[in-house]
CSV table of C-alpha atoms in Angstrom, one decimal:
chain,number,residue,atom,x,y,z
A,1,MET,CA,0.0,0.0,0.0
A,2,LYS,CA,1.4,3.4,-1.0
A,3,GLU,CA,1.6,5.8,1.9
A,4,ASP,CA,0.1,8.6,-0.2
A,5,ALA,CA,-2.8,6.4,-1.3
A,6,CYS,CA,-3.7,5.2,2.2
A,7,LEU,CA,-6.8,6.5,3.9
A,8,GLN,CA,-7.0,6.2,7.7
A,9,ILE,CA,-10.3,7.0,9.2
A,10,GLY,CA,-12.4,5.9,12.2
A,11,GLY,CA,-9.6,3.8,13.4
A,12,LYS,CA,-9.4,1.9,10.1
A,13,GLU,CA,-6.9,1.9,7.3
A,14,PHE,CA,-7.9,1.5,3.7
A,15,SER,CA,-5.8,0.8,0.6
A,16,SER,CA,-7.7,3.3,-1.5
A,17,ARG,CA,-9.3,6.7,-1.0
A,18,LEU,CA,-11.9,6.0,-3.6
A,19,MET,CA,-15.4,5.1,-2.3
A,20,VAL,CA,-17.9,3.6,-4.7
A,21,GLY,CA,-21.6,3.5,-4.2
A,22,THR,CA,-24.1,0.7,-4.9
A,23,GLY,CA,-27.0,2.8,-6.1
A,24,LYS,CA,-28.3,3.9,-9.5
A,25,TYR,CA,-26.8,1.0,-11.5
A,26,SER,CA,-29.1,-0.4,-14.2
A,27,SER,CA,-28.2,-4.0,-13.1
A,28,SER,CA,-26.2,-5.8,-10.4
A,29,GLU,CA,-23.8,-7.1,-13.1
A,30,ILE,CA,-22.9,-3.5,-14.1
A,31,MET,CA,-22.5,-2.6,-10.4
A,32,MET,CA,-20.2,-5.6,-9.8
A,33,GLU,CA,-18.1,-4.7,-12.8
A,34,SER,CA,-17.8,-1.1,-11.6
A,35,LEU,CA,-16.7,-2.2,-8.1
A,36,SER,CA,-14.1,-4.5,-9.6
A,37,ASN,CA,-12.7,-1.9,-12.0
A,38,ALA,CA,-12.6,0.9,-9.5
A,39,GLU,CA,-10.2,-1.0,-7.2
A,40,SER,CA,-11.8,0.7,-4.2
A,41,SER,CA,-11.7,-0.8,-0.8
A,42,ILE,CA,-14.9,1.0,0.5
A,43,VAL,CA,-18.4,0.5,-0.8
A,44,THR,CA,-21.2,2.7,0.4
A,45,VAL,CA,-24.6,1.2,0.9
A,46,ALA,CA,-27.8,3.3,1.4
A,47,VAL,CA,-29.4,1.7,4.5
A,48,ARG,CA,-32.8,3.1,3.6
A,49,ARG,CA,-32.8,1.4,0.3
A,50,ILE,CA,-31.6,-2.0,1.3
A,51,GLN,CA,-35.0,-3.7,1.4
A,52,LYS,CA,-36.4,-1.8,-1.6
A,53,ASP,CA,-33.5,-2.1,-4.0
A,54,TYR,CA,-31.2,-4.9,-2.8
A,55,ILE,CA,-33.0,-7.7,-1.2
A,56,SER,CA,-35.0,-8.7,-4.3
A,57,ASP,CA,-31.8,-8.9,-6.3
A,58,ASN,CA,-29.7,-10.4,-3.4
A,59,LEU,CA,-27.3,-7.6,-4.1
A,60,LEU,CA,-25.7,-7.6,-0.7
A,61,GLU,CA,-24.9,-11.3,-1.1
A,62,LYS,CA,-23.3,-10.7,-4.5
A,63,ILE,CA,-20.6,-8.4,-3.1
A,64,ASP,CA,-17.5,-10.1,-1.6
A,65,TRP,CA,-17.4,-8.3,1.8
A,66,ASN,CA,-14.0,-9.8,2.6
A,67,LYS,CA,-12.7,-7.6,-0.2
A,68,PHE,CA,-14.7,-4.5,0.5
A,69,TRP,CA,-15.5,-2.5,3.6
A,70,MET,CA,-19.3,-1.8,3.8
A,71,LEU,CA,-19.8,1.9,4.7
A,72,PRO,CA,-23.5,2.4,5.5
A,73,ASN,CA,-24.9,5.8,4.5
A,74,THR,CA,-28.0,7.8,5.1
A,75,ALA,CA,-28.8,8.6,1.5
A,76,GLY,CA,-32.5,9.5,1.1
A,77,CYS,CA,-32.7,11.2,4.5
A,78,TYR,CA,-34.0,14.8,4.7
A,79,LYS,CA,-34.3,15.3,8.4
A,80,ALA,CA,-31.8,14.8,11.2
A,81,GLU,CA,-34.1,12.4,13.1
A,82,ASP,CA,-34.4,10.1,10.0
A,83,ALA,CA,-30.6,10.1,9.6
A,84,VAL,CA,-30.0,9.2,13.2
A,85,ARG,CA,-32.5,6.4,13.1
A,86,THR,CA,-31.0,5.1,9.9
A,87,CYS,CA,-27.5,5.0,11.5
A,88,GLU,CA,-28.9,3.1,14.5
A,89,ILE,CA,-30.4,0.5,12.2
A,90,ALA,CA,-27.0,0.2,10.4
A,91,GLU,CA,-25.2,-0.3,13.7
A,92,GLU,CA,-27.7,-3.0,14.6
A,93,LEU,CA,-27.3,-4.7,11.1
A,94,LEU,CA,-23.5,-4.5,11.2
A,95,ASN,CA,-23.1,-5.9,14.8
A,96,GLY,CA,-22.2,-2.6,16.4
A,97,GLU,CA,-20.1,-1.0,13.6
A,98,LYS,CA,-20.3,2.8,14.1
A,99,LEU,CA,-18.3,4.2,11.1
A,100,ILE,CA,-21.0,5.8,8.9
A,101,LYS,CA,-21.4,8.3,6.1
A,102,LEU,CA,-23.9,10.9,7.0
A,103,GLU,CA,-26.0,12.5,4.2
A,104,VAL,CA,-28.9,14.7,5.0
A,105,LEU,CA,-30.3,16.1,1.8
A,106,SER,CA,-32.2,19.3,1.0
A,107,GLN,CA,-34.0,18.2,-2.1
A,108,ARG,CA,-34.2,15.2,-4.4
A,109,LYS,CA,-33.3,17.0,-7.6
A,110,THR,CA,-29.9,18.6,-6.7
A,111,LEU,CA,-28.9,16.3,-3.8
A,112,PHE,CA,-27.4,19.3,-2.1
A,113,PRO,CA,-26.8,18.8,1.6
A,114,ASN,CA,-29.2,20.4,4.2
A,115,ILE,CA,-26.6,21.9,6.5
A,116,VAL,CA,-28.9,22.7,9.4
A,117,GLU,CA,-30.2,19.1,9.6
A,118,THR,CA,-26.7,17.7,8.9
A,119,ILE,CA,-25.3,19.6,11.9
A,120,LYS,CA,-28.1,18.5,14.1
A,121,ALA,CA,-27.6,14.8,13.1
A,122,ALA,CA,-23.9,15.0,13.5
A,123,GLU,CA,-24.2,16.4,17.0
A,124,ILE,CA,-26.5,13.5,18.0
A,125,LEU,CA,-24.5,10.8,16.3
A,126,VAL,CA,-21.1,11.9,17.7
A,127,LYS,CA,-22.7,11.9,21.2
A,128,LYS,CA,-23.8,8.3,20.5
A,129,ASP,CA,-20.1,7.5,19.7
A,130,PHE,CA,-20.6,7.1,15.9
A,131,LYS,CA,-17.6,7.8,13.7
A,132,VAL,CA,-19.2,10.3,11.3
A,133,MET,CA,-17.9,10.9,7.8
A,134,VAL,CA,-20.2,13.7,6.7
A,135,TYR,CA,-21.3,14.9,3.2
A,136,THR,CA,-21.5,18.7,3.3
A,137,THR,CA,-21.1,21.8,1.3
A,138,ASP,CA,-17.6,23.2,0.5
A,139,ASP,CA,-18.1,26.0,3.1
A,140,PRO,CA,-15.0,26.1,5.3
A,141,ILE,CA,-17.0,27.5,8.2
A,142,VAL,CA,-19.3,24.5,8.1
A,143,ALA,CA,-16.3,22.2,7.9
A,144,LYS,CA,-14.9,23.8,11.0
A,145,GLU,CA,-18.2,23.4,12.9
A,146,LEU,CA,-18.3,19.7,11.9
A,147,GLU,CA,-14.7,19.3,13.1
A,148,ASN,CA,-15.7,21.0,16.5
A,149,ILE,CA,-18.6,18.6,16.8
A,150,GLY,CA,-16.2,15.7,16.5
A,151,CYS,CA,-16.8,14.3,13.0
A,152,GLU,CA,-14.1,12.1,11.5
A,153,CYS,CA,-14.0,13.9,8.2
A,154,VAL,CA,-16.0,16.0,5.7
A,155,MET,CA,-16.8,15.0,2.2
A,156,PRO,CA,-17.5,18.4,0.6
A,157,LEU,CA,-19.7,18.8,-2.5
A,158,GLY,CA,-17.4,20.1,-5.3
A,159,SER,CA,-20.3,20.7,-7.8
A,160,ALA,CA,-23.7,19.4,-8.5
A,161,ILE,CA,-23.7,15.6,-8.3
A,162,GLY,CA,-23.8,14.0,-11.8
A,163,SER,CA,-22.9,17.3,-13.5
A,164,GLY,CA,-19.4,16.2,-14.5
A,165,ILE,CA,-18.3,19.8,-13.9
A,166,GLY,CA,-15.7,19.0,-11.4
A,167,ILE,CA,-14.7,21.3,-8.4
A,168,ILE,CA,-16.2,24.7,-8.8
A,169,ASN,CA,-14.6,26.5,-5.9
A,170,GLU,CA,-11.1,25.3,-5.5
A,171,TYR,CA,-10.4,28.0,-2.9
A,172,ASN,CA,-12.9,26.6,-0.4
A,173,ILE,CA,-11.7,23.1,-0.8
A,174,ARG,CA,-8.1,24.2,-0.4
A,175,GLU,CA,-9.1,26.1,2.8
A,176,ILE,CA,-10.7,23.0,4.3
A,177,ILE,CA,-7.7,20.8,3.4
A,178,GLU,CA,-5.0,23.3,4.6
A,179,LYS,CA,-6.6,24.6,7.8
A,180,TYR,CA,-8.7,21.9,9.3
A,181,ASN,CA,-8.0,18.4,10.6
A,182,ILE,CA,-11.3,17.0,9.3
A,183,TYR,CA,-10.3,16.5,5.6
A,184,PRO,CA,-8.5,13.1,5.6
A,185,LEU,CA,-7.2,13.2,2.1
A,186,LYS,CA,-4.2,15.3,2.7
A,187,THR,CA,-1.1,14.3,0.9
């Protein structure tokens, strides 16, 4: 494992910084091919969609969980209470595992984070000893607040999801990387 490629978070070490999701694939075969080609060690799974999308296709059984780390996420949550409940369900399903990806969305179309609800959820989850990786905006002030709360890291939105635009505001991302200890991808 190259030192610069290593990701250490929540007391765990991963061989890749790339995280790949399991949602929005047209088939489980395409998803499996994507996971294989990505050479990622972390696969995010939307806990709220497990029964709806995964059980009927036995998707969770198709993934080799000895090769990938399952990172439960709260995709589809729009309120702090729903996100907290979803994390508690994930903890129960994963035998007490508390490393989670927190996503509290503002609207379905843009998938922008709802910062007010995200901060509320983060405060509750950290008090419950969850290791919180949080999806947020690229606002350095928000990143600092999440660091103060005790989140493990921030995962800032660089541009609209699915737009292919890339990072819009490099200055904000650079501020987060250089000034705070909550952005784990420093090189």
